[in-house]
Tab-separated table of C-alpha atoms in Angstrom:
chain	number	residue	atom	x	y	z
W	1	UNK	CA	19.586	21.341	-3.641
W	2	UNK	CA	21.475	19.047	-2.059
W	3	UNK	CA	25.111	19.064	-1.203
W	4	UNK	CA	27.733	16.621	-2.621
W	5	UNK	CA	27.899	15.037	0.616
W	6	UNK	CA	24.219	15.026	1.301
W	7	UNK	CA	23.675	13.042	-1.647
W	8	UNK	CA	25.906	10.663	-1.720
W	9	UNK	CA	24.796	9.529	1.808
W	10	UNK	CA	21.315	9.308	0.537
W	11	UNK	CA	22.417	6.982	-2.445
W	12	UNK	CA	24.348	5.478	0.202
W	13	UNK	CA	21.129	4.090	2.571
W	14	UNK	CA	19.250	3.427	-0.568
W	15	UNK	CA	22.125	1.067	-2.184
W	16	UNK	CA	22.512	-0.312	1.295
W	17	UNK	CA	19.182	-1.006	2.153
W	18	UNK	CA	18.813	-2.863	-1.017
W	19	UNK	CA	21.866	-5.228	-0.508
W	20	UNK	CA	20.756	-6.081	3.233
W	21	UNK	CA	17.184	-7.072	2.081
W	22	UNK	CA	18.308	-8.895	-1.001
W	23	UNK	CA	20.664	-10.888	1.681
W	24	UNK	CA	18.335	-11.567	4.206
W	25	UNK	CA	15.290	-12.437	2.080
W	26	UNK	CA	11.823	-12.192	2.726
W	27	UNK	CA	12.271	-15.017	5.043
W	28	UNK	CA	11.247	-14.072	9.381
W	29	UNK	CA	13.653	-16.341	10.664
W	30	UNK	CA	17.414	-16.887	10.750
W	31	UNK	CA	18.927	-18.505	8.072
W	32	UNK	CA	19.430	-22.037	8.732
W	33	UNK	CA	15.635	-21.934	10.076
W	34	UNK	CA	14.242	-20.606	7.140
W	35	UNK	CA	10.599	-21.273	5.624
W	36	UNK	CA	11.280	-23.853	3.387
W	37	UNK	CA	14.532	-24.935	4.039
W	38	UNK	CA	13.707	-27.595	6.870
W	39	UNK	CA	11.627	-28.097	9.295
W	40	UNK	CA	11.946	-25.259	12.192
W	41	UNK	CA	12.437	-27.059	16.008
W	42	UNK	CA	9.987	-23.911	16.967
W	43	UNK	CA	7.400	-22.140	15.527
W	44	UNK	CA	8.207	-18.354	14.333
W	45	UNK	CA	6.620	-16.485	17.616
W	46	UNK	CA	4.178	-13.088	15.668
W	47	UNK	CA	2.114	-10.799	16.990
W	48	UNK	CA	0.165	-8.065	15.231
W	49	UNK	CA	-0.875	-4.841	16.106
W	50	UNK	CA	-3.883	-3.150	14.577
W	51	UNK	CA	-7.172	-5.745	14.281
W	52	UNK	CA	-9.215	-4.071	11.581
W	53	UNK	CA	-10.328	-5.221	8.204
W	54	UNK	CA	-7.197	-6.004	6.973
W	55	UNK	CA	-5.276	-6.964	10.196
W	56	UNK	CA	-7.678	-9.582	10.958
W	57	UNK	CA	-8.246	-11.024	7.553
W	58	UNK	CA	-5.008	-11.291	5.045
W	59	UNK	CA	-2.651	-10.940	8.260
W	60	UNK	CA	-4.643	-12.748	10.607
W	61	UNK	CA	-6.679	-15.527	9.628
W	62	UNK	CA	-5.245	-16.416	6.449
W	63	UNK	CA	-1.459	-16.699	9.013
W	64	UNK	CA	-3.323	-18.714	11.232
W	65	UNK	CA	-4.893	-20.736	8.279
W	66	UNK	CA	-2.100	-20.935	5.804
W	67	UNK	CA	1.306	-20.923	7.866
W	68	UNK	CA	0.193	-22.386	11.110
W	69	UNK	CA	2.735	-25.286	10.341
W	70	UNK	CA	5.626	-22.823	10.879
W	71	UNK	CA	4.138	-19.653	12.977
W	72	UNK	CA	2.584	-19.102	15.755
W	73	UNK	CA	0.685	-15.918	16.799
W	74	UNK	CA	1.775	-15.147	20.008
W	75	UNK	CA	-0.698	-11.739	20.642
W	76	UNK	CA	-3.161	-9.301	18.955
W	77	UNK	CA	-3.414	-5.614	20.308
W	78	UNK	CA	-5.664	-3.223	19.538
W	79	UNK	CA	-6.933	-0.091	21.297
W	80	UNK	CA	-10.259	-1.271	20.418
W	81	UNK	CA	-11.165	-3.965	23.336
W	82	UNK	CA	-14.618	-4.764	21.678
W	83	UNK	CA	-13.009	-5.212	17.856
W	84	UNK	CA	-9.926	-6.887	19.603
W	85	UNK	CA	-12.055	-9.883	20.916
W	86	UNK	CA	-14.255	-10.102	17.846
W	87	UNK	CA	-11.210	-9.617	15.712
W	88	UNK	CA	-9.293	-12.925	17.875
W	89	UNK	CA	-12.281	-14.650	17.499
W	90	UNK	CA	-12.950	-14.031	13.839
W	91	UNK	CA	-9.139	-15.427	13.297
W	92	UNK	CA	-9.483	-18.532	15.559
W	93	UNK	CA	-6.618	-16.890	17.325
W	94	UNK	CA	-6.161	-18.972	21.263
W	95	UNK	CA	-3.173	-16.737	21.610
W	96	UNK	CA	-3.588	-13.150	24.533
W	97	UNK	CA	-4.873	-9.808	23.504
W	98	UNK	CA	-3.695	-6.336	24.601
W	99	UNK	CA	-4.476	-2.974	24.038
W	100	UNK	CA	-0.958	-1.855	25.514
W	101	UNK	CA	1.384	-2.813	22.384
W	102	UNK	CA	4.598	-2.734	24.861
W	103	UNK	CA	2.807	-5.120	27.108
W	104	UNK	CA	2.532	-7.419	24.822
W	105	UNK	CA	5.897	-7.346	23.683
W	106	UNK	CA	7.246	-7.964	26.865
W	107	UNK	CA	5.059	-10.478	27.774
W	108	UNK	CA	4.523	-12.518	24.468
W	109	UNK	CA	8.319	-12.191	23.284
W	110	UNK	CA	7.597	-12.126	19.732
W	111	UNK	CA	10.072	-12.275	16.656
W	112	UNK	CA	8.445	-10.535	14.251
W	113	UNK	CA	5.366	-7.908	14.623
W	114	UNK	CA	3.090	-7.069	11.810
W	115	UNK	CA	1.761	-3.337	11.772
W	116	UNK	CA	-1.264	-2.814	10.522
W	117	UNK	CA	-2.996	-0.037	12.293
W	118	UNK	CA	-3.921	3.284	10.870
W	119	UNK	CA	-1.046	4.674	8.312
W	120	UNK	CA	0.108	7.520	10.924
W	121	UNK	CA	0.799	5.410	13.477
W	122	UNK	CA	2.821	2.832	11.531
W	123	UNK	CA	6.181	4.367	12.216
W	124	UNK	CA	5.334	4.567	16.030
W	125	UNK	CA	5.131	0.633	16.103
W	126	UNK	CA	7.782	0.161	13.530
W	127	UNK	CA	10.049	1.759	16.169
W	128	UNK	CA	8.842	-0.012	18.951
W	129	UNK	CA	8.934	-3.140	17.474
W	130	UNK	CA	12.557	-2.666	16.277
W	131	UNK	CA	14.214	-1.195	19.559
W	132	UNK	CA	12.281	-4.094	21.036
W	133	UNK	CA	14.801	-6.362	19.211
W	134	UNK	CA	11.903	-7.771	16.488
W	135	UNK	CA	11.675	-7.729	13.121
W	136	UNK	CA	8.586	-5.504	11.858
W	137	UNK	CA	6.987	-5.984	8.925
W	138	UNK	CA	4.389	-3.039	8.049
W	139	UNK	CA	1.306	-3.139	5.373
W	140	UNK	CA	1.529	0.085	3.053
W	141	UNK	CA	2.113	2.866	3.365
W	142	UNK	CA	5.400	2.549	5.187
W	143	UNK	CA	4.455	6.274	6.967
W	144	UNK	CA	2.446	9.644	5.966
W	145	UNK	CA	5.751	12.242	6.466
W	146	UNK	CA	8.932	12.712	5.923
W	147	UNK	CA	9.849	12.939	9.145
W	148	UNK	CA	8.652	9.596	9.666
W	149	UNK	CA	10.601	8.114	6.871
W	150	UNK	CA	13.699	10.200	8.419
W	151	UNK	CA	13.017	8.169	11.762
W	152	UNK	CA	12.614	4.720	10.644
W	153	UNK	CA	15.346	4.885	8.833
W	154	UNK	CA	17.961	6.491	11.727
W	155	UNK	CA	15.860	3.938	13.766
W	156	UNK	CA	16.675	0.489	11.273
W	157	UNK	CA	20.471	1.586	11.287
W	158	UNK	CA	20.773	1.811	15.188
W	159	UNK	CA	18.815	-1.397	15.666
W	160	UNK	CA	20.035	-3.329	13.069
W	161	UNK	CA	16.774	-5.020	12.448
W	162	UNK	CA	15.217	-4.453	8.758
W	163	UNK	CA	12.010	-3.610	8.036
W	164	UNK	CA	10.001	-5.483	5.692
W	165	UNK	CA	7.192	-3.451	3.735
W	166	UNK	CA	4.658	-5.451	2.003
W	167	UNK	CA	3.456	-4.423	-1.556
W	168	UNK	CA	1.773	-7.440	-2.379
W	169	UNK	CA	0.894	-5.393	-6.279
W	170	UNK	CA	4.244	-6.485	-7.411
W	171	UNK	CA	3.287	-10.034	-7.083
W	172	UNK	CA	0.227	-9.849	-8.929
W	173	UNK	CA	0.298	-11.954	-12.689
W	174	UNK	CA	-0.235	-8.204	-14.736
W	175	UNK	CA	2.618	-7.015	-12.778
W	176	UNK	CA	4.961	-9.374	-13.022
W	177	UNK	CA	4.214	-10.203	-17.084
W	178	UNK	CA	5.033	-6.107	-17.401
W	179	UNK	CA	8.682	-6.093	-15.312
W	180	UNK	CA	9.485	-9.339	-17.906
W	181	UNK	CA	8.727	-7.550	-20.789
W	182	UNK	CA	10.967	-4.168	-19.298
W	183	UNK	CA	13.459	-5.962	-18.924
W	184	UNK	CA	13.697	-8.352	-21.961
W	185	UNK	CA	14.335	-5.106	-23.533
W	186	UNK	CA	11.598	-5.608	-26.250
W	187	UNK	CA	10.794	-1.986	-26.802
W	188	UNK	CA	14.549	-0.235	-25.564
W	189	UNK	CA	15.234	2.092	-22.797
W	190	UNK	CA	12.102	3.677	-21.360
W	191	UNK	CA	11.850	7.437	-21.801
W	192	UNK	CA	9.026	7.949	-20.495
W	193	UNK	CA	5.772	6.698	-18.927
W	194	UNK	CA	1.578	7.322	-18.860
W	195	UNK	CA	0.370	6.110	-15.640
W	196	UNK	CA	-3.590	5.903	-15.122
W	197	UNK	CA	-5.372	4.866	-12.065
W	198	UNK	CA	-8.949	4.828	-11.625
W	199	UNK	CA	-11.004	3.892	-8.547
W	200	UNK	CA	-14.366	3.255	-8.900
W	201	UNK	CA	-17.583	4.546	-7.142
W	202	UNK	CA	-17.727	2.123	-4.554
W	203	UNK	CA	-14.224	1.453	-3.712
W	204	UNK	CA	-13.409	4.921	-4.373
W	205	UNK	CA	-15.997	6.190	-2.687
W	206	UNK	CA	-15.085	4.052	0.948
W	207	UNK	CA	-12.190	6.039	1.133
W	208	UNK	CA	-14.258	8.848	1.645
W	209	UNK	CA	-16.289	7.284	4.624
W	210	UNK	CA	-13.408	5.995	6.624
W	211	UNK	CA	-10.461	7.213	8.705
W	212	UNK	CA	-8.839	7.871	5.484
W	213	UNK	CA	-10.963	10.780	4.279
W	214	UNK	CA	-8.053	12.742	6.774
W	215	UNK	CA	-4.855	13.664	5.539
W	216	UNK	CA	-3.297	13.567	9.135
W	217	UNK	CA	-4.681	9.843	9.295
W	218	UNK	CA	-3.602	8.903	5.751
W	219	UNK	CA	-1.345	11.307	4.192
W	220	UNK	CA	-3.967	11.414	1.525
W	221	UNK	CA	-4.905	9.248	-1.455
W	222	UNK	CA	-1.608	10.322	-2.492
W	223	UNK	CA	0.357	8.692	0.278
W	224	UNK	CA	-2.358	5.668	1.383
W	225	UNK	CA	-3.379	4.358	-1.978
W	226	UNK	CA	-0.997	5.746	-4.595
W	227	UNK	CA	2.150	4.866	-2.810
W	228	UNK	CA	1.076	0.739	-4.170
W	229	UNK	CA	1.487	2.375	-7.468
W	230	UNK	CA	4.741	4.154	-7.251
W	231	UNK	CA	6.390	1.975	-5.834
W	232	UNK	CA	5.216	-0.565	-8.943
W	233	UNK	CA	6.862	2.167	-11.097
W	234	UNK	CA	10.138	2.928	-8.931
W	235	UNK	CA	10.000	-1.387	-9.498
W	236	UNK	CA	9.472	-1.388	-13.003
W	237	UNK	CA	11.700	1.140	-14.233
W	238	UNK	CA	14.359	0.224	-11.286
W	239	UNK	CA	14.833	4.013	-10.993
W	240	UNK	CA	14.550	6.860	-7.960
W	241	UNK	CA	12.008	9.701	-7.946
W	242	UNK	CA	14.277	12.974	-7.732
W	243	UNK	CA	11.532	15.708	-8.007
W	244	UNK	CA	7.773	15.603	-7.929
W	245	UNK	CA	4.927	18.538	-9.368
W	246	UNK	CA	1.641	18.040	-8.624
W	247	UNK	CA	-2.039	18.725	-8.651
W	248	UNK	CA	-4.722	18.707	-6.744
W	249	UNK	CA	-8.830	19.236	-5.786
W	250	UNK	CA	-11.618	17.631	-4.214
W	251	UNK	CA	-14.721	17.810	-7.106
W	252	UNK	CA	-16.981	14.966	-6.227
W	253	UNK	CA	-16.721	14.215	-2.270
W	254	UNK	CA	-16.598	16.221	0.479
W	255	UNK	CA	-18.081	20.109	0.592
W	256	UNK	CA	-19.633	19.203	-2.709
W	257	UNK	CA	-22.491	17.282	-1.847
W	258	UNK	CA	-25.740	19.019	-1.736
W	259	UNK	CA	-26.910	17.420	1.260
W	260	UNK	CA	-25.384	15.705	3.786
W	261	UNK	CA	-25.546	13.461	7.169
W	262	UNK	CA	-23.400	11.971	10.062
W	263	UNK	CA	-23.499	8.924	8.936
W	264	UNK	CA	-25.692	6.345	6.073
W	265	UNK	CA	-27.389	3.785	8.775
W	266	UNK	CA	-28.941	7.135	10.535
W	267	UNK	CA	-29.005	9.937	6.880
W	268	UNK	CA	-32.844	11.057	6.342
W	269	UNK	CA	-31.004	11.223	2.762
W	270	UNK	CA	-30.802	7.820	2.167
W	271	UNK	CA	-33.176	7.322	-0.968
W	272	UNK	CA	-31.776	10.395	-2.922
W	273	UNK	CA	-28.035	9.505	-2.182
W	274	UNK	CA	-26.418	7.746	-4.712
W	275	UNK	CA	-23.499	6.894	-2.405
W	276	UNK	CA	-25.888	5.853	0.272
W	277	UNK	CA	-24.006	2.431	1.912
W	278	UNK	CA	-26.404	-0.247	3.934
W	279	UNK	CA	-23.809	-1.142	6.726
W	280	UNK	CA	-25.850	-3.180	8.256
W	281	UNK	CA	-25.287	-5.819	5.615
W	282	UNK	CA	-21.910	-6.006	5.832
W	283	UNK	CA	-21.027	-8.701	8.803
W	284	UNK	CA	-18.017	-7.889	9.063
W	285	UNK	CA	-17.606	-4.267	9.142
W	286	UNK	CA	-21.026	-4.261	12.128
W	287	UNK	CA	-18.819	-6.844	14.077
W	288	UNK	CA	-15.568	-4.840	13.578
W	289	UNK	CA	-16.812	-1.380	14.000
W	290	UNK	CA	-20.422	-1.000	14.808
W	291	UNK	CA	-20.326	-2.992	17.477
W	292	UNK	CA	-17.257	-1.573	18.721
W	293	UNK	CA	-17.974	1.835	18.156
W	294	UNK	CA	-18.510	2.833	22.077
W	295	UNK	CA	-15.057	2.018	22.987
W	296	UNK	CA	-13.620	4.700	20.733
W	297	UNK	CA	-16.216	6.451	18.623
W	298	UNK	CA	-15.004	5.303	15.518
W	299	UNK	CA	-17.890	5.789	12.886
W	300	UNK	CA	-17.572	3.312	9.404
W	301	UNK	CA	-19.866	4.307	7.517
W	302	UNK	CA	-19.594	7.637	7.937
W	303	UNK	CA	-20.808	10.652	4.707
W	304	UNK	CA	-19.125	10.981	1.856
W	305	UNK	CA	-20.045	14.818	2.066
W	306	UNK	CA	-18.610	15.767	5.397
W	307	UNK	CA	-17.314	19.304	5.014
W	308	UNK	CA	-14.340	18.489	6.729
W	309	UNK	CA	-12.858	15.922	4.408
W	310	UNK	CA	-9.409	17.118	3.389
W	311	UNK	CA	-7.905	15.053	1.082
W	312	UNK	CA	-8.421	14.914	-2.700
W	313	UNK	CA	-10.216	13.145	-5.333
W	314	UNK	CA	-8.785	14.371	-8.639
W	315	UNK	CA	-4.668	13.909	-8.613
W	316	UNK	CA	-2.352	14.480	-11.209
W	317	UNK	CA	1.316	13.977	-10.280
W	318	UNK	CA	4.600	14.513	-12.698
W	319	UNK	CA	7.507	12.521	-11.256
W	320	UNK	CA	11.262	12.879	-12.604
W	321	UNK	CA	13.788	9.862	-11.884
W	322	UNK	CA	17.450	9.893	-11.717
W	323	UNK	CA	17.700	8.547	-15.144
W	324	UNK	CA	16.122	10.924	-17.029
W	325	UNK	CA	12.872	8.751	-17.148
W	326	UNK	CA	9.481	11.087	-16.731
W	327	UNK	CA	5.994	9.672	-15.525
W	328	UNK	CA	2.947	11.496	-15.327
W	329	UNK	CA	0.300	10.021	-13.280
W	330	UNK	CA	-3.198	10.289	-12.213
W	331	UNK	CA	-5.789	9.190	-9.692
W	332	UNK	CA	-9.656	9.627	-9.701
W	333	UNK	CA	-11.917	8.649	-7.616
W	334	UNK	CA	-15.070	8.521	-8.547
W	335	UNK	CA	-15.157	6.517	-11.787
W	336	UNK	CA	-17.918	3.762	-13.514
W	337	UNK	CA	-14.959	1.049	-13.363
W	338	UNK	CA	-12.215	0.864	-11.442
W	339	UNK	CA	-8.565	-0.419	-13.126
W	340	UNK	CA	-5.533	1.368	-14.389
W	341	UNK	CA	-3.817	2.127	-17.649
W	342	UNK	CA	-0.389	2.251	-18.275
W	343	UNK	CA	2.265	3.162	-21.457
W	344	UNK	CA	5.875	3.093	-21.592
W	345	UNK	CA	7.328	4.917	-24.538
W	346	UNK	CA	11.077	3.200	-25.427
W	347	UNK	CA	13.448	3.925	-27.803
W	348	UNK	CA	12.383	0.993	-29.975
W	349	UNK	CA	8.459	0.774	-29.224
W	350	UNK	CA	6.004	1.235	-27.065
W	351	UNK	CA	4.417	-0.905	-24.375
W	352	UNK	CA	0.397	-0.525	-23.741
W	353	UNK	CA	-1.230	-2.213	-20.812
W	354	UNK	CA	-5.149	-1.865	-19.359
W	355	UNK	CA	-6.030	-3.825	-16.405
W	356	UNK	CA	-9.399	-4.224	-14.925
W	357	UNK	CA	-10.443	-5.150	-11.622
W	358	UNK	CA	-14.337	-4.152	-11.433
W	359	UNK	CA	-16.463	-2.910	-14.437
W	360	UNK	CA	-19.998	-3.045	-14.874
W	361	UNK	CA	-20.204	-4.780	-17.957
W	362	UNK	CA	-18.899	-8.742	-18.811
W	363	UNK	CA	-15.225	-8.728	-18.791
W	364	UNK	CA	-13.603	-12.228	-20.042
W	365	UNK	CA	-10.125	-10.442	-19.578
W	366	UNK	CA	-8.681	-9.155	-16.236
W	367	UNK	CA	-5.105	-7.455	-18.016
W	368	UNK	CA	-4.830	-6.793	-21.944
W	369	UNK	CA	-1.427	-6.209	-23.699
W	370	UNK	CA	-0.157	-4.721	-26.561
W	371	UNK	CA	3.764	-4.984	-27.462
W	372	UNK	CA	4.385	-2.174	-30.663
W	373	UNK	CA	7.690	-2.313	-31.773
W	374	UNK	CA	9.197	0.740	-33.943
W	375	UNK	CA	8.502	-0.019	-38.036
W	376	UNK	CA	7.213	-3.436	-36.720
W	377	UNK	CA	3.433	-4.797	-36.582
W	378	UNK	CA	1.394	-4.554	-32.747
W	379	UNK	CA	1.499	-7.959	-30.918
W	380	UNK	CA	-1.482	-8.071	-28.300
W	381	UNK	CA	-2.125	-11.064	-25.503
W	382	UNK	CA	-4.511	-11.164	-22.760
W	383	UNK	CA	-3.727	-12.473	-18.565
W	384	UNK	CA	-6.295	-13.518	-16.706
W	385	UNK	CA	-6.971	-12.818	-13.124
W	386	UNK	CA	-5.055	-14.718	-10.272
W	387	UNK	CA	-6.738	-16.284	-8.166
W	388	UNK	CA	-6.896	-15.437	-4.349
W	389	UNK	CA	-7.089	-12.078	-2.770
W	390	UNK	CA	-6.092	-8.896	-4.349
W	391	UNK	CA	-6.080	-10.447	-7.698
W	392	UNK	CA	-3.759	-13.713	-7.149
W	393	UNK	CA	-0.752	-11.162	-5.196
W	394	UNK	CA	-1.481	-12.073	-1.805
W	395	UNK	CA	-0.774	-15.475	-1.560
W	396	UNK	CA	2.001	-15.046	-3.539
W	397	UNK	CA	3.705	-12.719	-2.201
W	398	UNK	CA	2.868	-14.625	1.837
W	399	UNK	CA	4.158	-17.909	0.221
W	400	UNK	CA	7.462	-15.944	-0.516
W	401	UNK	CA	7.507	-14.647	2.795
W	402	UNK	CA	6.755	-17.451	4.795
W	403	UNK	CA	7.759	-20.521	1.998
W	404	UNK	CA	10.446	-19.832	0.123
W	405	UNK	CA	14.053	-19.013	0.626
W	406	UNK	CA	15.975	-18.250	-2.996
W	407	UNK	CA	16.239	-14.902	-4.223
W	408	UNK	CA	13.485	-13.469	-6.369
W	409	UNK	CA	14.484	-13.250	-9.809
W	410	UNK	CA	12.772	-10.166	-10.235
W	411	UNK	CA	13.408	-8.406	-6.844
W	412	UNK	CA	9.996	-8.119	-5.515
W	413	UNK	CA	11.316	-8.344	-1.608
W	414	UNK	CA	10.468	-4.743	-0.161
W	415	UNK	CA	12.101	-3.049	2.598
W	416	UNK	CA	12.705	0.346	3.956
W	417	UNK	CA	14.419	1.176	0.791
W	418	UNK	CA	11.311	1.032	-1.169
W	419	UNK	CA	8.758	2.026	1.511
W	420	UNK	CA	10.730	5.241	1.664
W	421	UNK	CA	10.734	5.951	-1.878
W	422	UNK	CA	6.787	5.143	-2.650
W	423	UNK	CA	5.350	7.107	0.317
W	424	UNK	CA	8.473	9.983	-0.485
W	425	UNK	CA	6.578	10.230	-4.348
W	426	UNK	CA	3.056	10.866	-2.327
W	427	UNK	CA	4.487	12.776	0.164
W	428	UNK	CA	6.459	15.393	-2.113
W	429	UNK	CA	2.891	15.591	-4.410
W	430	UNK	CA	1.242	16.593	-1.310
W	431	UNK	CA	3.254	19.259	-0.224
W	432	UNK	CA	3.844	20.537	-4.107
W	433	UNK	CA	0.046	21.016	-3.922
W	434	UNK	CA	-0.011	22.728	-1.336
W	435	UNK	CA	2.902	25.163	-1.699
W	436	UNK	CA	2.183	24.906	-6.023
W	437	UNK	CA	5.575	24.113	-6.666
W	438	UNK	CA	7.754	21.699	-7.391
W	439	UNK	CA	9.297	19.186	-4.484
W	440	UNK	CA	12.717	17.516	-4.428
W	441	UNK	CA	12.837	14.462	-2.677
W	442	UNK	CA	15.874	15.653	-1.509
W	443	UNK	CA	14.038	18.114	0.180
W	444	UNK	CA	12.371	15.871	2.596
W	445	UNK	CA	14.843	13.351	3.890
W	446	UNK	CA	18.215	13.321	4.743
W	447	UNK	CA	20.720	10.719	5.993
């Protein structure tokens, strides 16, 4: 446990950390020169670091596409050469390429670098970026350890330069509709919380095939993919995870396949798997990786069965916050539809929410509602889908970041504040299921 001091200097960066990304915005630039306010005399100078699926896509070509008016991308680095060019090509990028990120940041001077490499090397350019006098701005997860956390945040107070984490989810129409409803109060002070995610077997199941399948690559589905989801629940209760229990096993993937390959384009398994994946009709992912795959031997669509897989498919997590509020959570990976379910019990009601983002029958509904107020009758509604990427979030969330200057009414900005405490949920579950106990989050990090 703790001492006094301890944790009062951990409140301390968390309160902090709050106040100077709710003053500076989501905006890149000074103020003055912000998106939206006028027009800038230059361009905001960007550079990204990692060139893969979604490097080159939601933070590459749809910048270039979208914001050109008031960015410019200045470099792209990647220590792929081969995906590097295809990637600069495949964002009608004109600006140089590197595969030395500190070269390019001396020679392209940018103001703001966006991180998008592999998870475990996110705080390594976060870092750089920020002794390098820039402003990073990292996809999820903000890191897979604690000790990571512990260094980007010693790293944001010496610099002075605040990181800016993106969790597009909160921006999304089901999310937003649910933090209304928490805070108008309708069903009283949450107690408590059911928390249900399930990914499908095709999205679930590319986890397995990828760089992710690795728990020192990803921290695990725990840290990688879950860490979107607690930090939605750290948002929506406005609350901090104090200790975490937590399960779990790998039943479907992995060591449990009865056969196996290196890879689907080269399995003699291919018409008895079930998971079997045709790569070779995927553009993309041949241009990205297949093609590049002799400059560093990175294999896409590699088996779902590989004995060495590490990380889990069946989670269950128990999280306690600092006001008393309890969620219990789970993830699966293997299901016939892929969606979550979620229930906050209040002290006048409870609120009921199932959201669907791929099912194999006709949907007309993407998020369905149901408001039950103590003695009172159930009122139901129905949201459909955004549109755009990742369900109408994305664009969103970039139009915030690059558009608009006033303060979110409902505090969706993200910074090291909230990367810490999302990835801190995932990383605590991961070491309670491996030591089968329970983890404090104060425990892990310390200020």
């Amino acid at each position: 446990m703790a001492d006094k001091k301890t944790e009062f200097s951990r409140r301390e960066f968390l309160t902090s950390s709050a106040v100077a990304l709710g003053a500076a915005g989501m905006s890149l630039i000074d103020s003055g020169k912000a998106f939206g306010r006028q027009e800038p005399t230059k361009k905001h100078r960007v550079a990204l670091v990692g060139t893969g699926g979604r490097g080159s896509s939601l933070w590459g070509k749809d910048l270039i596409n979208n914001y050109g008016d008031v960015l410019e991308m200045v470099g792209l680095c990647d220590i792929n050469p081969i995906r590097l060019e295809y990637a600069k090509k495949y964002m009608g990028a004109t600006c140089p390429t590197f595969t030395d990120f500190e070269r390019m940041i001396r020679e392209t001077q940018p103001d703001t670098v966006i991180v998008t490499t592999m998870d475990s090397f996110h705080a390594k350019y976060i870092g750089l970026a920020m002794q390098a006098g820039c402003r990073p701005v990292t996809e999820k997860p903000m890191c897979t350890d604690e000790k990571m956390v512990q260094e980007i945040i010693d790293t944001e107070r010496r610099t002075g330069k605040t990181l800016l984490v993106t969790f597009n989810y909160r921006y999304g129409p089901d999310a937003t509709r649910i933090k209304e409803i928490l805070l108008s109060r309708e069903i009283g002070d949450v107690i408590s919380v059911d928390f249900h995610w399930y990914l499908d077997i095709y999205h679930g199941a590319s986890y397995f095939r990828r760089w992710h399948a690795f728990k020192q690559n990803s921290g695990s589905l725990l840290v990688h993919k879950a860490t979107h989801h607690f930090d939605l629940m750290n948002w929506w209760l406005a609350a901090e995870p104090v200790e975490v229990n937590a399960y779990g096993e790998l039943r479907k993937y992995g060591f449990n396949g009865s056969f196996r390959g290196e890879r689907c384009m080269t399995c003699p398994h291919k018409a008895a798997c079930e998971f079997y994946w045709d790569i070779t009709k995927d553009e993309q992912s041949m241009n990205l990786y297949v093609k590049a795959e002799s400059a560093d031997g990175y294999i896409r669509d590699s088996c779902v069965f590989r004995e060495k897989i590490n990380i889990w498919d069946t989670m269950n997590v128990q999280v306690q916050y600092h006001n008393r509020v309890t969620m219990s959570y789970s993830l699966n990976a293997f299901m016939p539809y892929e969606g979550f379910a979620v229930g906050f019990n209040g002290t006048n009601g409870r609120l009921d929410v199932r959201v669907y983002h791929s099912q194999p029958w006709k949907v007309e509904n993407f998020a369905e509602f149901r408001i039950t107020q103590n003695f009172k009758s159930t009122k139901t509604f129905a949201l459909p889908s955004g549109g755009g990427g990742h369900w109408g979030a994305d664009q969103v969330m970039q139009d915030q970041i690059f558009r608009k200057t006033e303060p979110d009414p409902l505090g969706r900005p993200s910074g090291s504040r909230e990367g810490a405490l999302s990835a801190l949920i995932g990383i605590a579950a991961r070491h309670s299921i491996e030591q089968k106990r329970p983890i404090k989050i104060d425990e892990l990090v310390k200020i």
